[in-house]
PDB file of N, CA and C in Angstrom:
ATOM      1  N   UNK A  24     145.488  72.832 164.042  1.00 64.00           N
ATOM      2  CA  UNK A  24     146.572  72.802 165.006  1.00 64.00           C
ATOM      3  C   UNK A  24     147.690  73.671 164.457  1.00 64.00           C
ATOM      4  N   UNK A  25     148.076  74.676 165.233  1.00 75.00           N
ATOM      5  CA  UNK A  25     149.120  75.600 164.808  1.00 75.00           C
ATOM      6  C   UNK A  25     150.504  75.019 165.008  1.00 75.00           C
ATOM      7  N   UNK A  26     151.493  75.728 164.447  1.00 79.00           N
ATOM      8  CA  UNK A  26     152.878  75.274 164.541  1.00 79.00           C
ATOM      9  C   UNK A  26     153.358  75.264 165.989  1.00 79.00           C
ATOM     10  N   UNK A  27     152.935  76.270 166.773  1.00 85.00           N
ATOM     11  CA  UNK A  27     153.382  76.309 168.170  1.00 85.00           C
ATOM     12  C   UNK A  27     152.789  75.149 168.962  1.00 85.00           C
ATOM     13  N   UNK A  28     151.579  74.759 168.627  1.00 86.00           N
ATOM     14  CA  UNK A  28     150.964  73.626 169.317  1.00 86.00           C
ATOM     15  C   UNK A  28     151.701  72.328 168.978  1.00 86.00           C
ATOM     16  N   UNK A  29     152.133  72.210 167.732  1.00 84.00           N
ATOM     17  CA  UNK A  29     152.879  71.019 167.324  1.00 84.00           C
ATOM     18  C   UNK A  29     154.204  70.961 168.064  1.00 84.00           C
ATOM     19  N   UNK A  30     154.885  72.099 168.170  1.00 83.00           N
ATOM     20  CA  UNK A  30     156.169  72.150 168.872  1.00 83.00           C
ATOM     21  C   UNK A  30     155.977  71.786 170.342  1.00 83.00           C
ATOM     22  N   UNK A  31     154.944  72.325 170.973  1.00 86.00           N
ATOM     23  CA  UNK A  31     154.677  71.998 172.378  1.00 86.00           C
ATOM     24  C   UNK A  31     154.381  70.513 172.539  1.00 86.00           C
ATOM     25  N   UNK A  32     153.605  69.971 171.623  1.00 84.00           N
ATOM     26  CA  UNK A  32     153.291  68.530 171.678  1.00 84.00           C
ATOM     27  C   UNK A  32     154.558  67.701 171.563  1.00 84.00           C
ATOM     28  N   UNK A  33     155.439  68.068 170.633  1.00 78.00           N
ATOM     29  CA  UNK A  33     156.676  67.306 170.443  1.00 78.00           C
ATOM     30  C   UNK A  33     157.577  67.405 171.671  1.00 78.00           C
ATOM     31  N   UNK A  34     157.619  68.560 172.322  1.00 79.00           N
ATOM     32  CA  UNK A  34     158.418  68.708 173.547  1.00 79.00           C
ATOM     33  C   UNK A  34     157.864  67.832 174.664  1.00 79.00           C
ATOM     34  N   UNK A  35     156.527  67.814 174.809  1.00 81.00           N
ATOM     35  CA  UNK A  35     155.916  66.941 175.830  1.00 81.00           C
ATOM     36  C   UNK A  35     156.187  65.477 175.513  1.00 81.00           C
ATOM     37  N   UNK A  36     156.123  65.139 174.238  1.00 72.00           N
ATOM     38  CA  UNK A  36     156.359  63.762 173.818  1.00 72.00           C
ATOM     39  C   UNK A  36     157.798  63.345 174.126  1.00 72.00           C
ATOM     40  N   UNK A  37     158.738  64.268 173.966  1.00 71.00           N
ATOM     41  CA  UNK A  37     160.146  63.974 174.226  1.00 71.00           C
ATOM     42  C   UNK A  37     160.383  63.688 175.708  1.00 71.00           C
ATOM     43  N   UNK A  38     159.709  64.392 176.606  1.00 74.00           N
ATOM     44  CA  UNK A  38     159.880  64.193 178.044  1.00 74.00           C
ATOM     45  C   UNK A  38     159.121  62.976 178.557  1.00 74.00           C
ATOM     46  N   UNK A  39     158.133  62.545 177.816  1.00 68.00           N
ATOM     47  CA  UNK A  39     157.280  61.445 178.265  1.00 68.00           C
ATOM     48  C   UNK A  39     158.021  60.123 178.108  1.00 68.00           C
ATOM     49  N   UNK A  40     158.222  59.410 179.198  1.00 69.00           N
ATOM     50  CA  UNK A  40     158.933  58.130 179.140  1.00 69.00           C
ATOM     51  C   UNK A  40     158.007  56.962 178.852  1.00 69.00           C
ATOM     52  N   UNK A  41     156.717  57.215 178.844  1.00 70.00           N
ATOM     53  CA  UNK A  41     155.789  56.127 178.500  1.00 70.00           C
ATOM     54  C   UNK A  41     155.989  55.698 177.059  1.00 70.00           C
ATOM     55  N   UNK A  42     156.497  56.618 176.239  1.00 66.00           N
ATOM     56  CA  UNK A  42     156.750  56.296 174.841  1.00 66.00           C
ATOM     57  C   UNK A  42     157.767  55.184 174.684  1.00 66.00           C
ATOM     58  N   UNK A  43     158.768  55.153 175.587  1.00 73.00           N
ATOM     59  CA  UNK A  43     159.774  54.089 175.523  1.00 73.00           C
ATOM     60  C   UNK A  43     159.123  52.733 175.744  1.00 73.00           C
ATOM     61  N   UNK A  44     158.192  52.679 176.689  1.00 80.00           N
ATOM     62  CA  UNK A  44     157.477  51.426 176.932  1.00 80.00           C
ATOM     63  C   UNK A  44     156.642  51.054 175.719  1.00 80.00           C
ATOM     64  N   UNK A  45     156.016  52.045 175.107  1.00 79.00           N
ATOM     65  CA  UNK A  45     155.209  51.775 173.924  1.00 79.00           C
ATOM     66  C   UNK A  45     156.081  51.234 172.792  1.00 79.00           C
ATOM     67  N   UNK A  46     157.279  51.779 172.650  1.00 82.00           N
ATOM     68  CA  UNK A  46     158.198  51.291 171.614  1.00 82.00           C
ATOM     69  C   UNK A  46     158.595  49.849 171.895  1.00 82.00           C
ATOM     70  N   UNK A  47     158.863  49.548 173.148  1.00 86.00           N
ATOM     71  CA  UNK A  47     159.228  48.173 173.505  1.00 86.00           C
ATOM     72  C   UNK A  47     158.089  47.210 173.184  1.00 86.00           C
ATOM     73  N   UNK A  48     156.878  47.599 173.549  1.00 88.00           N
ATOM     74  CA  UNK A  48     155.735  46.748 173.221  1.00 88.00           C
ATOM     75  C   UNK A  48     155.566  46.625 171.708  1.00 88.00           C
ATOM     76  N   UNK A  49     155.818  47.701 171.001  1.00 87.00           N
ATOM     77  CA  UNK A  49     155.731  47.662 169.542  1.00 87.00           C
ATOM     78  C   UNK A  49     156.734  46.686 168.951  1.00 87.00           C
ATOM     79  N   UNK A  50     157.947  46.686 169.480  1.00 92.00           N
ATOM     80  CA  UNK A  50     158.965  45.743 168.994  1.00 92.00           C
ATOM     81  C   UNK A  50     158.582  44.302 169.292  1.00 92.00           C
ATOM     82  N   UNK A  51     158.049  44.069 170.489  1.00 94.00           N
ATOM     83  CA  UNK A  51     157.602  42.718 170.841  1.00 94.00           C
ATOM     84  C   UNK A  51     156.492  42.272 169.893  1.00 94.00           C
ATOM     85  N   UNK A  52     155.526  43.164 169.641  1.00 93.00           N
ATOM     86  CA  UNK A  52     154.441  42.822 168.715  1.00 93.00           C
ATOM     87  C   UNK A  52     154.961  42.566 167.307  1.00 93.00           C
ATOM     88  N   UNK A  53     155.954  43.338 166.880  1.00 95.00           N
ATOM     89  CA  UNK A  53     156.529  43.132 165.551  1.00 95.00           C
ATOM     90  C   UNK A  53     157.184  41.758 165.461  1.00 95.00           C
ATOM     91  N   UNK A  54     157.903  41.345 166.502  1.00 95.00           N
ATOM     92  CA  UNK A  54     158.535  40.024 166.495  1.00 95.00           C
ATOM     93  C   UNK A  54     157.492  38.912 166.482  1.00 95.00           C
ATOM     94  N   UNK A  55     156.427  39.092 167.262  1.00 96.00           N
ATOM     95  CA  UNK A  55     155.353  38.095 167.265  1.00 96.00           C
ATOM     96  C   UNK A  55     154.717  38.019 165.881  1.00 96.00           C
ATOM     97  N   UNK A  56     154.492  39.176 165.269  1.00 95.00           N
ATOM     98  CA  UNK A  56     153.898  39.211 163.929  1.00 95.00           C
ATOM     99  C   UNK A  56     154.793  38.482 162.925  1.00 95.00           C
ATOM    100  N   UNK A  57     156.097  38.723 162.983  1.00 96.00           N
ATOM    101  CA  UNK A  57     157.012  38.050 162.052  1.00 96.00           C
ATOM    102  C   UNK A  57     157.006  36.540 162.268  1.00 96.00           C
ATOM    103  N   UNK A  58     156.927  36.109 163.517  1.00 96.00           N
ATOM    104  CA  UNK A  58     156.860  34.669 163.796  1.00 96.00           C
ATOM    105  C   UNK A  58     155.572  34.076 163.233  1.00 96.00           C
ATOM    106  N   UNK A  59     154.469  34.799 163.387  1.00 95.00           N
ATOM    107  CA  UNK A  59     153.197  34.315 162.845  1.00 95.00           C
ATOM    108  C   UNK A  59     153.227  34.240 161.325  1.00 95.00           C
ATOM    109  N   UNK A  60     153.812  35.245 160.696  1.00 95.00           N
ATOM    110  CA  UNK A  60     153.909  35.237 159.233  1.00 95.00           C
ATOM    111  C   UNK A  60     154.721  34.021 158.781  1.00 95.00           C
ATOM    112  N   UNK A  61     155.822  33.755 159.454  1.00 94.00           N
ATOM    113  CA  UNK A  61     156.639  32.591 159.107  1.00 94.00           C
ATOM    114  C   UNK A  61     155.885  31.285 159.288  1.00 94.00           C
ATOM    115  N   UNK A  62     155.132  31.177 160.376  1.00 95.00           N
ATOM    116  CA  UNK A  62     154.366  29.952 160.624  1.00 95.00           C
ATOM    117  C   UNK A  62     153.265  29.768 159.589  1.00 95.00           C
ATOM    118  N   UNK A  63     152.573  30.844 159.256  1.00 95.00           N
ATOM    119  CA  UNK A  63     151.495  30.752 158.263  1.00 95.00           C
ATOM    120  C   UNK A  63     152.068  30.404 156.894  1.00 95.00           C
ATOM    121  N   UNK A  64     153.211  30.989 156.568  1.00 95.00           N
ATOM    122  CA  UNK A  64     153.836  30.684 155.285  1.00 95.00           C
ATOM    123  C   UNK A  64     154.228  29.212 155.205  1.00 95.00           C
ATOM    124  N   UNK A  65     154.823  28.689 156.269  1.00 93.00           N
ATOM    125  CA  UNK A  65     155.218  27.278 156.290  1.00 93.00           C
ATOM    126  C   UNK A  65     153.986  26.377 156.202  1.00 93.00           C
ATOM    127  N   UNK A  66     152.941  26.726 156.942  1.00 95.00           N
ATOM    128  CA  UNK A  66     151.703  25.948 156.889  1.00 95.00           C
ATOM    129  C   UNK A  66     151.103  25.992 155.486  1.00 95.00           C
ATOM    130  N   UNK A  67     151.147  27.159 154.863  1.00 95.00           N
ATOM    131  CA  UNK A  67     150.606  27.297 153.507  1.00 95.00           C
ATOM    132  C   UNK A  67     151.367  26.434 152.517  1.00 95.00           C
ATOM    133  N   UNK A  68     152.692  26.416 152.625  1.00 94.00           N
ATOM    134  CA  UNK A  68     153.488  25.596 151.717  1.00 94.00           C
ATOM    135  C   UNK A  68     153.184  24.108 151.900  1.00 94.00           C
ATOM    136  N   UNK A  69     153.051  23.674 153.143  1.00 94.00           N
ATOM    137  CA  UNK A  69     152.709  22.274 153.416  1.00 94.00           C
ATOM    138  C   UNK A  69     151.344  21.936 152.824  1.00 94.00           C
ATOM    139  N   UNK A  70     150.395  22.842 152.971  1.00 96.00           N
ATOM    140  CA  UNK A  70     149.042  22.612 152.462  1.00 96.00           C
ATOM    141  C   UNK A  70     149.046  22.543 150.944  1.00 96.00           C
ATOM    142  N   UNK A  71     149.771  23.434 150.302  1.00 96.00           N
ATOM    143  CA  UNK A  71     149.859  23.418 148.836  1.00 96.00           C
ATOM    144  C   UNK A  71     150.469  22.100 148.362  1.00 96.00           C
ATOM    145  N   UNK A  72     151.543  21.666 149.018  1.00 95.00           N
ATOM    146  CA  UNK A  72     152.172  20.395 148.641  1.00 95.00           C
ATOM    147  C   UNK A  72     151.204  19.222 148.834  1.00 95.00           C
ATOM    148  N   UNK A  73     150.419  19.256 149.908  1.00 96.00           N
ATOM    149  CA  UNK A  73     149.461  18.189 150.158  1.00 96.00           C
ATOM    150  C   UNK A  73     148.420  18.126 149.041  1.00 96.00           C
ATOM    151  N   UNK A  74     147.841  19.292 148.682  1.00 96.00           N
ATOM    152  CA  UNK A  74     146.824  19.299 147.641  1.00 96.00           C
ATOM    153  C   UNK A  74     147.404  18.948 146.276  1.00 96.00           C
ATOM    154  N   UNK A  75     148.641  19.344 146.008  1.00 97.00           N
ATOM    155  CA  UNK A  75     149.290  18.943 144.752  1.00 97.00           C
ATOM    156  C   UNK A  75     149.481  17.438 144.705  1.00 97.00           C
ATOM    157  N   UNK A  76     149.849  16.842 145.837  1.00 96.00           N
ATOM    158  CA  UNK A  76     150.019  15.392 145.907  1.00 96.00           C
ATOM    159  C   UNK A  76     148.676  14.693 145.682  1.00 96.00           C
ATOM    160  N   UNK A  77     147.627  15.203 146.304  1.00 96.00           N
ATOM    161  CA  UNK A  77     146.298  14.612 146.119  1.00 96.00           C
ATOM    162  C   UNK A  77     145.874  14.720 144.666  1.00 96.00           C
ATOM    163  N   UNK A  78     146.118  15.866 144.059  1.00 96.00           N
ATOM    164  CA  UNK A  78     145.766  16.053 142.654  1.00 96.00           C
ATOM    165  C   UNK A  78     146.504  15.052 141.761  1.00 96.00           C
ATOM    166  N   UNK A  79     147.794  14.861 142.037  1.00 96.00           N
ATOM    167  CA  UNK A  79     148.590  13.903 141.254  1.00 96.00           C
ATOM    168  C   UNK A  79     148.056  12.483 141.421  1.00 96.00           C
ATOM    169  N   UNK A  80     147.696  12.123 142.657  1.00 95.00           N
ATOM    170  CA  UNK A  80     147.168  10.785 142.915  1.00 95.00           C
ATOM    171  C   UNK A  80     145.832  10.564 142.203  1.00 95.00           C
ATOM    172  N   UNK A  81     144.984  11.577 142.220  1.00 96.00           N
ATOM    173  CA  UNK A  81     143.677  11.465 141.551  1.00 96.00           C
ATOM    174  C   UNK A  81     143.882  11.349 140.053  1.00 96.00           C
ATOM    175  N   UNK A  82     144.778  12.150 139.488  1.00 95.00           N
ATOM    176  CA  UNK A  82     145.045  12.068 138.055  1.00 95.00           C
ATOM    177  C   UNK A  82     145.592  10.694 137.689  1.00 95.00           C
ATOM    178  N   UNK A  83     146.488  10.167 138.527  1.00 94.00           N
ATOM    179  CA  UNK A  83     147.056   8.836 138.251  1.00 94.00           C
ATOM    180  C   UNK A  83     145.981   7.767 138.326  1.00 94.00           C
ATOM    181  N   UNK A  84     145.029   7.903 139.245  1.00 94.00           N
ATOM    182  CA  UNK A  84     143.966   6.917 139.386  1.00 94.00           C
ATOM    183  C   UNK A  84     142.998   6.995 138.211  1.00 94.00           C
ATOM    184  N   UNK A  85     142.825   8.167 137.650  1.00 90.00           N
ATOM    185  CA  UNK A  85     141.902   8.338 136.515  1.00 90.00           C
ATOM    186  C   UNK A  85     142.484   7.781 135.228  1.00 90.00           C
ATOM    187  N   UNK A  86     143.809   7.751 135.117  1.00 78.00           N
ATOM    188  CA  UNK A  86     144.462   7.275 133.868  1.00 78.00           C
ATOM    189  C   UNK A  86     144.527   5.789 133.787  1.00 78.00           C
TER     190      UNK A  86
END
């Protein structure tokens, strides 16, 4: 791809308004992803605490 082809592509991209919609969808997906990461992290912490509690209970029962 030559330099002139890149320039023409960038000019077409600048006039294309579908890109704005794509950016909006990208932002929505990013927010959903961040919410999922937060939920998974919270779930992971709860699970770790649960297994640590079980481990402590088993150790106490063995002693």
